[in-house]
Short mmCIF file of C-alpha atoms in Angstrom, two decimals:
data_model
loop_
_atom_site.label_atom_id
_atom_site.label_comp_id
_atom_site.label_asym_id
_atom_site.label_seq_id
_atom_site.Cartn_x
_atom_site.Cartn_y
_atom_site.Cartn_z
CA UNK A 1 9.43 -18.40 -13.09
CA UNK A 2 10.22 -21.87 -13.94
CA UNK A 3 10.83 -23.47 -10.51
CA UNK A 4 13.48 -26.24 -11.25
CA UNK A 5 16.32 -25.93 -9.34
CA UNK A 6 14.56 -22.56 -6.96
CA UNK A 7 14.75 -22.49 -3.35
CA UNK A 8 11.04 -21.88 -1.56
CA UNK A 9 10.41 -21.44 1.90
CA UNK A 10 7.39 -22.92 3.24
CA UNK A 11 6.06 -22.34 6.74
CA UNK A 12 3.36 -24.06 8.50
CA UNK A 13 4.53 -27.21 6.27
CA UNK A 14 3.51 -30.45 8.42
CA UNK A 15 -0.02 -30.80 7.45
CA UNK A 16 -2.79 -28.90 5.48
CA UNK A 17 -2.06 -27.12 2.61
CA UNK A 18 1.60 -26.52 3.85
CA UNK A 19 1.86 -30.19 3.18
CA UNK A 20 -0.04 -30.24 -0.27
CA UNK A 21 2.16 -27.06 -1.01
CA UNK A 22 5.27 -29.03 -0.40
CA UNK A 23 4.11 -31.58 -2.78
CA UNK A 24 3.28 -29.86 -5.28
CA UNK A 25 6.53 -27.41 -5.54
CA UNK A 26 9.01 -30.67 -5.30
CA UNK A 27 6.51 -31.83 -8.06
CA UNK A 28 7.08 -29.13 -10.19
CA UNK A 29 11.11 -29.02 -9.83
CA UNK A 30 11.53 -26.87 -6.67
CA UNK A 31 13.58 -27.40 -3.51
CA UNK A 32 11.51 -26.93 -0.72
CA UNK A 33 12.65 -25.41 2.78
CA UNK A 34 10.11 -26.46 4.84
CA UNK A 35 9.69 -24.30 8.30
CA UNK A 36 7.41 -25.56 11.28
CA UNK A 37 7.59 -26.72 14.84
CA UNK A 38 7.00 -30.21 13.77
CA UNK A 39 8.36 -32.24 10.80
CA UNK A 40 5.75 -33.37 8.32
CA UNK A 41 5.24 -37.54 8.94
CA UNK A 42 6.70 -39.49 5.93
CA UNK A 43 7.50 -36.92 3.45
CA UNK A 44 11.11 -38.06 2.57
CA UNK A 45 12.70 -36.50 -0.81
CA UNK A 46 15.88 -35.61 -2.27
CA UNK A 47 14.62 -31.49 -2.80
CA UNK A 48 12.86 -31.40 0.80
CA UNK A 49 14.91 -30.36 3.96
CA UNK A 50 12.50 -29.38 6.98
CA UNK A 51 13.89 -26.14 9.32
CA UNK A 52 12.20 -26.57 13.22
CA UNK A 53 11.01 -23.09 13.59
CA UNK A 54 8.15 -21.41 15.46
CA UNK A 55 7.54 -18.11 13.34
CA UNK A 56 5.90 -16.87 16.57
CA UNK A 57 9.88 -15.72 17.52
CA UNK A 58 11.60 -14.05 15.31
CA UNK A 59 14.63 -15.21 16.74
CA UNK A 60 13.68 -18.62 15.55
CA UNK A 61 13.34 -17.07 12.00
CA UNK A 62 16.26 -15.46 12.28
CA UNK A 63 17.82 -18.63 12.80
CA UNK A 64 16.16 -20.93 10.50
CA UNK A 65 16.79 -18.52 7.73
CA UNK A 66 20.68 -18.45 8.47
CA UNK A 67 20.24 -22.69 8.70
CA UNK A 68 18.41 -22.64 5.31
CA UNK A 69 20.63 -20.57 3.52
CA UNK A 70 24.01 -22.51 5.10
CA UNK A 71 22.18 -25.95 3.32
CA UNK A 72 20.54 -24.65 0.80
CA UNK A 73 21.92 -21.67 -0.83
CA UNK A 74 21.78 -18.13 -0.11
CA UNK A 75 19.51 -17.20 -3.14
CA UNK A 76 15.61 -17.26 -2.13
CA UNK A 77 13.04 -17.47 -4.95
CA UNK A 78 10.15 -17.59 -3.08
CA UNK A 79 8.60 -17.54 0.19
CA UNK A 80 5.22 -18.99 0.81
CA UNK A 81 3.42 -17.55 4.32
CA UNK A 82 1.28 -20.22 5.20
CA UNK A 83 1.81 -20.96 9.03
CA UNK A 84 -1.52 -19.95 10.55
CA UNK A 85 -4.20 -20.99 13.43
CA UNK A 86 -8.10 -19.97 13.51
CA UNK A 87 -9.73 -19.79 17.03
CA UNK A 88 -13.63 -19.02 17.46
CA UNK A 89 -15.26 -17.58 20.54
CA UNK A 90 -17.43 -14.15 21.11
CA UNK A 91 -15.05 -11.08 21.56
CA UNK A 92 -16.32 -10.71 25.31
CA UNK A 93 -15.26 -14.03 26.25
CA UNK A 94 -12.36 -14.12 24.25
CA UNK A 95 -9.33 -15.82 25.58
CA UNK A 96 -6.75 -12.65 25.56
CA UNK A 97 -4.09 -15.28 25.10
CA UNK A 98 -5.66 -17.02 22.40
CA UNK A 99 -5.87 -13.21 21.01
CA UNK A 100 -2.15 -12.91 21.31
CA UNK A 101 -1.53 -16.39 19.82
CA UNK A 102 -3.27 -16.17 16.76
CA UNK A 103 -1.67 -12.68 15.94
CA UNK A 104 1.43 -13.92 16.79
CA UNK A 105 1.13 -16.90 14.15
CA UNK A 106 -0.39 -15.15 11.66
CA UNK A 107 0.24 -11.50 11.50
CA UNK A 108 4.01 -11.01 13.68
CA UNK A 109 5.46 -14.73 12.09
CA UNK A 110 4.30 -13.38 8.21
CA UNK A 111 6.08 -10.03 9.00
CA UNK A 112 9.65 -12.33 10.93
CA UNK A 113 9.55 -14.16 7.77
CA UNK A 114 9.02 -11.23 5.51
CA UNK A 115 11.64 -9.29 7.18
CA UNK A 116 14.28 -12.44 6.94
CA UNK A 117 14.00 -12.80 2.97
CA UNK A 118 13.45 -9.50 1.37
CA UNK A 119 17.52 -8.52 1.50
CA UNK A 120 18.43 -11.33 -0.28
CA UNK A 121 15.68 -10.89 -2.65
CA UNK A 122 16.12 -7.07 -3.36
CA UNK A 123 19.83 -8.28 -3.72
CA UNK A 124 18.90 -10.55 -6.22
CA UNK A 125 15.86 -8.54 -8.21
CA UNK A 126 13.57 -11.28 -8.04
CA UNK A 127 11.65 -13.01 -5.70
CA UNK A 128 8.07 -14.24 -4.72
CA UNK A 129 5.91 -13.69 -2.00
CA UNK A 130 3.16 -15.71 -1.02
CA UNK A 131 0.53 -14.67 2.19
CA UNK A 132 -1.89 -16.81 2.87
CA UNK A 133 -5.49 -14.37 3.97
CA UNK A 134 -8.19 -16.23 3.97
CA UNK A 135 -12.53 -15.07 3.25
CA UNK A 136 -12.31 -13.83 6.67
CA UNK A 137 -9.73 -11.18 5.21
CA UNK A 138 -12.71 -9.73 3.25
CA UNK A 139 -15.27 -10.25 5.73
CA UNK A 140 -16.57 -9.91 8.72
CA UNK A 141 -17.74 -12.99 10.50
CA UNK A 142 -19.59 -13.75 13.43
CA UNK A 143 -17.48 -14.87 16.91
CA UNK A 144 -14.30 -15.16 14.57
CA UNK A 145 -13.41 -11.52 14.93
CA UNK A 146 -9.79 -12.31 16.48
CA UNK A 147 -9.17 -14.32 13.17
CA UNK A 148 -10.38 -12.34 10.80
CA UNK A 149 -8.68 -9.28 12.16
CA UNK A 150 -5.57 -11.17 11.67
CA UNK A 151 -6.36 -11.59 7.94
CA UNK A 152 -7.42 -8.33 7.45
CA UNK A 153 -3.80 -7.48 9.01
CA UNK A 154 -2.11 -10.24 6.01
CA UNK A 155 -4.44 -8.52 3.76
CA UNK A 156 -3.27 -5.04 4.37
CA UNK A 157 0.09 -5.98 5.00
CA UNK A 158 0.49 -7.74 1.34
CA UNK A 159 -1.10 -4.93 -0.58
CA UNK A 160 1.53 -2.37 1.11
CA UNK A 161 4.37 -4.52 0.18
CA UNK A 162 3.86 -4.75 -3.04
CA UNK A 163 3.98 -1.47 -4.13
CA UNK A 164 6.45 -1.43 -1.56
CA UNK A 165 9.20 -4.48 -3.28
CA UNK A 166 7.68 -4.62 -7.08
CA UNK A 167 10.66 -2.16 -8.53
CA UNK A 168 12.94 -4.74 -6.91
CA UNK A 169 11.86 -7.30 -9.22
CA UNK A 170 10.12 -9.22 -5.76
CA UNK A 171 6.06 -10.26 -6.44
CA UNK A 172 3.45 -10.36 -3.80
CA UNK A 173 0.61 -12.57 -4.36
CA UNK A 174 -2.17 -12.58 -1.59
CA UNK A 175 -4.63 -15.89 -1.67
CA UNK A 176 -8.26 -15.81 0.23
CA UNK A 177 -9.14 -19.59 0.00
CA UNK A 178 -12.92 -20.13 1.18
CA UNK A 179 -13.83 -23.56 3.03
CA UNK A 180 -10.93 -25.85 2.77
CA UNK A 181 -11.05 -29.39 4.18
CA UNK A 182 -8.26 -29.56 6.56
CA UNK A 183 -8.11 -30.27 10.01
CA UNK A 184 -8.62 -26.16 10.57
CA UNK A 185 -12.09 -26.93 11.76
CA UNK A 186 -11.45 -29.28 14.53
CA UNK A 187 -11.37 -26.19 17.21
CA UNK A 188 -14.30 -24.10 15.13
CA UNK A 189 -17.62 -25.19 16.82
CA UNK A 190 -20.78 -25.33 13.80
CA UNK A 191 -18.57 -26.37 10.96
CA UNK A 192 -17.00 -29.60 10.02
CA UNK A 193 -14.76 -30.11 7.28
CA UNK A 194 -16.72 -32.16 4.18
CA UNK A 195 -15.72 -32.91 0.68
CA UNK A 196 -17.58 -29.91 -0.47
CA UNK A 197 -15.45 -27.60 1.05
CA UNK A 198 -12.08 -27.10 -1.68
CA UNK A 199 -8.43 -29.18 -0.96
CA UNK A 200 -5.81 -28.74 0.48
CA UNK A 201 -4.08 -29.42 -3.50
CA UNK A 202 -6.53 -27.01 -4.90
CA UNK A 203 -5.02 -24.13 -3.07
CA UNK A 204 -1.06 -25.97 -3.36
CA UNK A 205 -1.84 -25.91 -7.28
CA UNK A 206 -3.21 -22.16 -7.46
CA UNK A 207 0.01 -21.30 -5.45
CA UNK A 208 1.95 -22.82 -8.15
CA UNK A 209 0.32 -21.11 -10.89
CA UNK A 210 1.22 -18.26 -9.29
CA UNK A 211 4.66 -18.53 -8.57
CA UNK A 212 5.12 -19.86 -12.62
CA UNK A 213 3.89 -16.75 -13.82
CA UNK A 214 6.45 -14.81 -16.39
CA UNK A 215 8.65 -12.72 -14.63
CA UNK A 216 6.69 -9.24 -16.33
CA UNK A 217 3.94 -9.06 -14.07
CA UNK A 218 2.28 -10.72 -11.25
CA UNK A 219 -0.96 -11.96 -9.40
CA UNK A 220 -1.81 -9.51 -6.58
CA UNK A 221 -4.91 -11.11 -4.68
CA UNK A 222 -6.44 -14.22 -5.92
CA UNK A 223 -10.22 -15.17 -4.06
CA UNK A 224 -10.78 -18.81 -4.35
CA UNK A 225 -14.91 -20.59 -3.55
CA UNK A 226 -15.97 -24.15 -3.40
CA UNK A 227 -18.41 -24.40 -6.41
CA UNK A 228 -20.87 -26.48 -4.50
CA UNK A 229 -20.87 -25.92 -1.07
CA UNK A 230 -22.42 -28.09 1.44
CA UNK A 231 -26.07 -26.72 1.89
#
């Protein structure tokens, strides 16, 4: 799909992968509706518009979608479900509130946003939904059971969804990045972000690549890993 002039909703736009993806999409000519709790610093562009939205609230998602359609037009060509967070800890000492926070953001938020855009995409008979899972969505990680559980859920949702909507011309792609040098690791004990990890721009470029594939096929799953991880 040629991204020029296409309206793309991007959640979790304020920093990290979301911010890098917004810049990559703008560079390809897209119109970006950035959804998030806080606006990205210093991102000023005629084709970027920020809409305050906490994806944990279905009411907030519906409002952001209504505002996006009003401001940018009814046609929504892609949704990138990027908003997410990870909290580490052993299962028997883990906060139930933190468990719910991760599911509310990583899983329920993805569902609310997807549910919001699908009727219009079905009407258009074209669209693309990109979901950000993780390597943690393919294998268990010690003291990351809650995060892994959410990312396994993203994987199952994505693989089911693509079979459900493919005949309506809607593509679904799920990404499984390994370690990326972002603030994600600020709250993960024992791991520090470093230059040997992938960069947010690497993930952004891959998302753009998936979006620009010809109409007759789509990439279902993409696993990404650093080439030379820190020993």
